[in-house]
C-alpha positions as semicolon CSV with decimal commas, in nm:
position;residue;x (nm);y (nm);z (nm)
1;M;16,985;1,012;4,857
2;R;17,271;1,283;5,011
3;L;17,012;1,443;5,217
4;A;16,841;1,139;5,405
5;G;17,106;1,133;5,663
6;P;17,113;1,510;5,803
7;F;16,682;1,434;5,782
8;R;16,733;1,117;5,976
9;I;16,950;1,323;6,253
10;V;16,668;1,582;6,262
11;A;16,422;1,338;6,326
12;L;16,618;1,202;6,622
13;V;16,631;1,542;6,763
14;V;16,273;1,614;6,728
15;T;16,156;1,297;6,897
16;V;16,426;1,345;7,190
17;G;16,323;1,667;7,243
18;L;15,933;1,549;7,244
19;T;16,019;1,282;7,491
20;W;16,186;1,552;7,749
21;I;15,868;1,769;7,694
22;V;15,638;1,487;7,796
23;A;15,882;1,322;8,093
24;S;15,899;1,701;8,243
25;I;15,520;1,709;8,249
26;L;15,422;1,405;8,395
27;L;15,720;1,343;8,663
28;G;15,731;1,728;8,665
29;G;16,097;1,706;8,731
30;P;16,352;1,981;8,799
31;G;16,394;2,202;8,486
32;S;16,050;2,161;8,434
33;G;15,920;2,433;8,146
34;F;15,544;2,355;8,215
35;P;15,459;2,436;8,546
36;R;15,135;2,615;8,461
37;I;15,026;2,256;8,313
38;Q;15,179;2,057;8,583
39;Q;14,996;2,258;8,812
40;L;14,647;2,195;8,627
41;F;14,697;1,817;8,661
42;I;14,768;1,856;9,033
43;S;14,457;2,077;9,123
44;T;14,223;1,869;8,936
45;E;14,321;1,524;9,113
46;N;14,272;1,731;9,440
47;S;13,906;1,899;9,372
48;V;13,794;1,569;9,323
49;T;13,907;1,402;9,677
50;A;13,890;1,734;9,839
51;E;13,501;1,686;9,928
52;P;13,354;1,372;10,004
53;R;13,000;1,315;9,986
54;A;12,807;1,359;10,366
55;R;12,696;1,036;10,515
56;K;12,352;0,995;10,539
57;Y;12,170;0,782;10,803
58;K;11,817;0,677;10,863
59;C;11,548;0,853;10,696
60;G;11,810;1,079;10,556
61;L;11,912;1,226;10,931
62;P;12,278;1,405;10,953
63;Q;12,346;1,178;11,238
64;P;12,238;0,819;11,387
65;C;12,016;0,787;11,647
66;P;12,117;0,659;12,003
67;E;12,045;0,258;12,083
68;E;11,681;0,213;12,159
69;H;11,572;0,511;11,961
70;L;11,343;0,529;11,624
71;A;11,444;0,770;11,330
72;F;11,208;0,946;11,179
73;R;11,135;1,214;10,916
74;M;10,847;1,367;10,783
75;V;10,740;1,672;10,619
76;S;10,357;1,839;10,535
77;G;10,199;1,869;10,246
78;A;10,299;2,195;10,021
79;A;9,951;2,378;9,906
80;N;9,734;2,100;9,753
81;V;9,995;1,957;9,496
82;I;10,281;1,773;9,690
83;G;10,141;1,551;9,926
84;P;10,334;1,466;10,264
85;K;10,568;1,201;10,353
86;I;10,618;1,024;10,675
87;C;10,965;0,782;10,717
88;L;11,029;0,570;10,992
89;E;11,330;0,379;11,028
90;D;11,467;0,395;10,655
91;K;11,110;0,267;10,570
92;M;10,907;0,546;10,362
93;L;10,537;0,479;10,553
94;M;10,350;0,733;10,326
95;S;10,417;0,928;10,023
96;S;10,249;1,052;9,681
97;V;10,548;0,761;9,526
98;K;10,350;0,515;9,731
99;D;10,012;0,657;9,646
100;N;9,856;0,629;10,004
101;V;9,824;0,974;10,144
102;G;9,510;1,179;10,089
103;R;9,378;1,559;10,183
104;G;9,332;1,615;10,560
105;L;9,519;1,450;10,821
106;N;9,769;1,148;10,708
107;I;9,802;0,914;11,018
108;A;9,600;0,687;10,762
109;L;9,429;0,741;10,479
110;V;9,149;0,905;10,712
111;N;8,911;1,213;10,558
112;D;8,604;1,148;10,798
113;V;8,566;1,270;11,157
114;N;8,387;0,980;11,239
115;E;8,662;0,734;11,095
116;L;8,932;0,917;11,264
117;L;8,772;0,879;11,592
118;K;8,748;0,514;11,556
119;F;9,105;0,500;11,443
120;I;9,253;0,689;11,729
121;R;9,028;0,588;12,053
122;P;9,113;0,216;12,070
123;L;9,528;0,290;12,059
124;H;9,747;0,109;12,320
125;E;9,942;0,270;12,558
126;G;10,283;0,389;12,439
127;T;10,142;0,383;12,053
128;L;10,357;0,654;11,851
129;V;10,104;0,841;11,627
130;F;10,274;1,023;11,332
131;V;10,026;1,278;11,180
132;A;10,125;1,521;10,824
133;S;9,896;1,768;10,712
134;Y;9,751;1,802;10,354
135;D;9,586;2,074;10,242
136;D;9,336;2,116;10,493
137;P;9,356;1,943;10,839
138;A;9,150;2,113;11,036
139;T;8,803;2,154;10,878
140;K;8,588;1,870;10,979
141;M;8,756;1,860;11,356
142;N;8,548;1,878;11,647
143;E;8,652;1,915;12,006
144;E;8,635;1,544;12,082
145;T;8,920;1,528;11,782
146;R;9,102;1,812;11,918
147;K;9,124;1,653;12,292
148;L;9,221;1,293;12,163
149;F;9,540;1,506;11,996
150;S;9,612;1,705;12,330
151;D;9,588;1,349;12,481
152;L;9,846;1,265;12,228
153;G;10,051;1,547;12,341
154;S;9,992;1,800;12,085
155;K;10,005;2,167;12,184
156;N;9,881;2,349;11,898
157;I;9,594;2,129;11,825
158;K;9,349;2,392;11,976
159;E;9,466;2,611;11,764
160;L;9,487;2,454;11,437
161;A;9,256;2,595;11,142
162;F;9,172;2,603;10,783
163;R;9,469;2,526;10,557
164;D;9,731;2,532;10,845
165;S;10,050;2,382;10,791
166;W;10,076;2,055;11,087
167;V;10,382;1,770;11,163
168;F;10,320;1,615;11,487
169;V;10,461;1,294;11,680
170;G;10,282;1,230;11,994
171;A;10,223;0,867;12,194
172;K;9,918;0,739;12,386
173;G;9,966;0,775;12,751
174;V;10,211;1,041;12,757
175;Q;10,177;1,332;13,037
176;N;10,399;1,569;12,902
177;K;10,353;1,783;12,579
178;S;10,554;1,616;12,298
179;P;10,860;1,801;12,161
180;F;10,812;1,703;11,837
181;E;10,545;1,937;11,653
182;Q;10,555;2,237;11,432
183;H;10,251;2,449;11,306
184;V;10,242;2,757;11,084
185;K;9,922;2,912;11,027
186;N;9,751;2,998;10,713
187;S;9,807;3,353;10,651
188;K;9,782;3,589;10,358
189;H;9,998;3,799;10,440
190;T;10,293;3,519;10,497
191;N;10,203;3,225;10,289
192;K;10,477;3,080;10,079
193;Y;10,217;2,933;9,829
194;E;9,903;3,130;9,699
195;G;9,636;2,981;9,969
196;W;9,855;2,771;10,153
197;P;10,163;2,854;10,409
198;E;10,522;2,677;10,369
199;A;10,512;2,275;10,389
200;L;10,692;2,153;10,730
201;E;10,984;1,931;10,741
202;M;11,108;1,760;11,101
203;E;11,307;1,469;11,204
204;G;11,483;1,312;11,484
205;C;11,497;1,082;11,729
206;I;11,229;0,907;11,921
207;P;11,204;0,657;12,229
208;R;11,103;0,306;12,118
209;K;10,916;0,285;12,456
210;T;10,693;0,587;12,578
211;T;10,574;0,523;12,920
212;A;10,345;0,758;13,163
213;S;10,517;0,924;13,465
């Protein structure tokens, strides 16, 4: 029983010491003996807030489109495995997930050249046409088909060949060639996939109305 007093004193000293240590770490006051631990807490806080997520706009564009412009993003098919995607104003028009893409030219599910001609011929002036290739865009094309795409503003349609990658946005009634077109030739020396070139990705802003000049 005589030792109870000293034990109480020791317990009190230990409690006070631990309280001082915890307060020094959390408050970082003068005389703190744990600067590395304190710095660890500060560094962790900074790392969380230093890299805010980049904002994405319609169809994932890094910048918003001007007024009276339509945001779009399109990706051609990758070989004959991954289907193309066409997004307009944040709405996915075509994709493998929607199950509405097919081999050939994806303006719609069109694989037959006669159906393609029927689809394009009656377009009204100013109609926008989005095209993304998948697997092979050119085998069934004839001269009339190529001329129709040329009239829509394509500058690469004459060279489009077997298993080329191609994305294109044109319009009925344009007088100049479209700035929205990409084309990669099928070549065994440069193909990214065996038998197919790399997939193409294109995005941008298109004026809502296209008029002939």
